[in-house]
Every structure is written in structure tokens, then in C-alpha cells.
């Protein structure tokens, strides 16, 4: 049974599974037209958003944070630790599902797959990345050579742990703090 790293090489060279190879690239002219239309639509919205009160407060807060390097370091370290912990939870979820053919030596590959898929999933404006992130995570695992069934199970396990496991802890903290 091949490891995920070897599966990633074969999946990348064969294209997406089930499509019969590489997809035909979009010709440059339609791409340029689509980019122009999207840019023309985004500029007015971006200008309006940049002048909003929320954007002004965000810039003021960021400026204040940059004046305090220790606080900035704490914020950045906390963000990096949260992201790494979620990537590790994703990798452990993949390792826990039978049929993924993942080995503990694939831990860094799985964390990297989480980072790429989470970034791709967050590009879709959905609350909490629901739906788009899961699809991107499954696609990342399939690209690494894991079949779709076990990949979906691993992603659902990951989401169950990261979304629902904190709920009892939050309820316990709420009851404790309320007293």
C-alpha cells in the first residue's frame, strides 16, 4: 500500500480522479474578460468598504497593535498555534479513519494539506467556512491519493471534534462562571 506522499505524486500527474486526466485550460481571452468584470465589480465595493466605520476601527486597532510589539507577538503566536492545532487535529482525524492508508510519517503532509484546503475553503464567503472548507478538505485528501469515502469520513470526524467537542466545555464554563 502506497503512502500519501507517493499518492500525491501520482494524483498530481494523473489529474483529478474520475475526470480522465487533465482538464482543458480556459483560453486566455475569456479569463481576461472574467478578471476584468470581477475587478470592475470589486472596485466600487472595495472603496465603499474601505470608507466604512468598521474598516476605520479595524485600521485604528491594527495601528494600535503595531505600536505594542509584545501584544502583536502574542496575537500572532496565538493565531499560529490555533492554526497548527487545527491542522494537527485534522491529521489525527485522517490517521484515525481506517482505509485512508495514512501513516504517522505523513503527519506534516496532512497538516500542509489542511493549511491549503482551509485557505481555499475560506475564499468562499460562508459563515465559518461551512461547506466550502469541508469540500476543500475532502478534495485535498483525494488529491493525496485517499479514496473519497474514507476522506469524507475523516473530514466529518474532524468537524465533529472541532465544532462539537468544545460545546460541553463551554457549557461547563458558563455554569461555573455564572455562579
XYZ file of C-alpha atoms in Angstrom:
179
model
C 0.000 0.000 0.000
C 1.481 3.347 -1.006
C 1.877 6.235 1.382
C 0.163 9.551 0.970
C 3.288 11.294 -0.328
C 3.564 8.778 -3.172
C -0.184 9.060 -3.782
C 0.143 12.837 -4.076
C 2.704 12.456 -6.850
C 0.556 10.002 -8.801
C -2.643 12.036 -8.274
C -0.911 15.216 -9.442
C 0.414 13.557 -12.571
C -2.903 11.932 -13.431
C -5.152 14.937 -12.850
C -8.273 14.786 -10.737
C -9.625 11.283 -10.140
C -12.682 10.479 -12.206
C -12.131 13.208 -14.800
C -9.984 11.176 -17.160
C -6.867 13.297 -16.821
C -6.092 16.978 -17.017
C -8.937 19.421 -17.555
C -8.691 21.607 -20.629
C -7.401 25.055 -19.673
C -9.609 28.059 -20.254
C -8.391 30.172 -23.198
C -6.683 33.446 -22.186
C -9.308 35.805 -23.658
C -12.269 34.564 -21.555
C -10.010 34.549 -18.490
C -9.044 38.171 -19.118
C -12.679 39.166 -19.651
C -13.764 37.400 -16.455
C -10.945 39.030 -14.495
C -11.872 42.455 -15.879
C -15.542 42.034 -14.987
C -14.714 40.858 -11.480
C -12.253 43.697 -10.959
C -14.738 46.287 -12.232
C -17.378 44.944 -9.844
C -14.994 44.710 -6.890
C -13.545 48.234 -7.059
C -16.721 50.145 -6.067
C -17.495 47.647 -3.325
C -13.912 47.823 -2.078
C -13.939 51.625 -1.971
C -17.206 51.663 -0.072
C -15.971 49.030 2.376
C -12.666 50.865 2.920
C -14.537 54.004 3.987
C -16.906 52.212 6.362
C -16.767 52.820 10.104
C -15.879 49.182 10.742
C -12.877 49.374 8.410
C -11.689 52.588 10.058
C -11.942 50.984 13.524
C -10.098 47.900 12.279
C -7.245 50.002 10.891
C -7.052 52.007 14.132
C -6.939 48.778 16.160
C -4.236 47.313 13.928
C -2.216 50.524 14.166
C -2.510 50.445 17.957
C -1.473 46.787 18.000
C 1.581 47.524 15.837
C 2.712 50.116 18.382
C 2.857 47.359 21.016
C 5.225 44.705 19.636
C 4.775 42.332 22.565
C 0.989 42.332 22.163
C 1.388 41.849 18.391
C 3.681 38.879 19.003
C 1.144 37.336 21.400
C -1.666 37.749 18.848
C 0.396 36.271 16.006
C 1.660 33.376 18.157
C -1.875 32.619 19.320
C -3.167 32.621 15.771
C -0.345 30.374 14.570
C -0.853 27.983 17.493
C -4.583 27.750 16.799
C -3.998 27.047 13.116
C -1.312 24.448 13.869
C -3.549 22.765 16.458
C -6.412 22.528 13.962
C -4.018 21.120 11.350
C -2.797 18.553 13.841
C -6.396 17.635 14.737
C -7.114 17.187 11.031
C -4.073 14.960 10.570
C -5.009 12.861 13.596
C -8.567 12.538 12.272
C -7.213 11.213 8.981
C -4.940 8.781 10.821
C -7.878 7.572 12.946
C -10.055 6.585 9.987
C -9.370 3.107 8.630
C -8.893 2.857 4.892
C -7.004 6.116 4.434
C -3.630 4.365 4.118
C -2.116 7.262 6.061
C 0.875 6.619 8.258
C 2.226 8.676 11.151
C 5.115 9.675 8.873
C 2.568 11.570 6.735
C 1.726 13.976 9.561
C 3.413 17.036 8.016
C 1.885 16.314 4.603
C -1.570 16.169 6.194
C -1.019 19.405 8.134
C 0.100 21.096 4.905
C -2.986 19.715 3.139
C -5.125 21.200 5.918
C -3.487 24.617 5.513
C -4.020 24.651 1.749
C -7.599 23.362 1.961
C -8.540 25.743 4.778
C -7.210 28.679 2.771
C -9.143 27.548 -0.304
C -12.286 26.941 1.722
C -12.122 30.338 3.366
C -12.136 32.032 -0.039
C -15.862 31.306 -0.264
C -17.827 33.778 1.861
C -19.790 31.365 4.022
C -20.245 31.637 7.789
C -17.398 29.728 9.395
C -16.432 28.288 6.026
C -19.190 25.695 6.399
C -19.460 23.543 3.306
C -16.671 25.051 1.264
C -13.954 24.124 3.754
C -15.205 20.558 4.039
C -15.266 20.214 0.255
C -11.740 21.601 0.023
C -10.520 19.243 2.767
C -12.015 16.210 1.007
C -10.544 17.385 -2.311
C -7.118 17.780 -0.696
C -7.252 14.252 0.691
C -8.408 12.848 -2.649
C -5.521 14.697 -4.331
C -3.195 12.962 -1.867
C -4.446 9.587 -3.081
C -7.031 8.788 -0.398
C -10.316 7.442 -1.730
C -13.364 9.674 -1.377
C -15.230 7.557 1.214
C -12.527 7.468 3.883
C -11.604 11.079 3.078
C -15.177 12.182 3.765
C -15.243 10.169 6.997
C -12.010 11.786 8.155
C -13.311 15.292 7.411
C -16.621 14.606 9.186
C -14.728 13.261 12.199
C -12.511 16.354 12.191
C -15.511 18.684 12.021
C -17.352 16.779 14.746
C -14.367 17.098 17.038
C -13.545 20.730 16.277
C -17.144 22.015 16.236
C -18.942 19.923 18.834
C -16.300 18.864 21.367
C -15.933 22.412 22.745
C -19.690 22.688 23.430
C -19.738 20.685 26.696
C -16.633 22.547 27.892
C -18.315 25.850 27.077
C -21.474 24.841 28.934
C -19.404 23.810 31.942
C -17.523 27.107 31.872
C -20.800 29.010 31.533
C -22.287 27.276 34.572
C -19.096 27.822 36.584
C -18.797 31.494 35.684
C -22.485 32.127 36.329
C -22.170 31.199 39.998
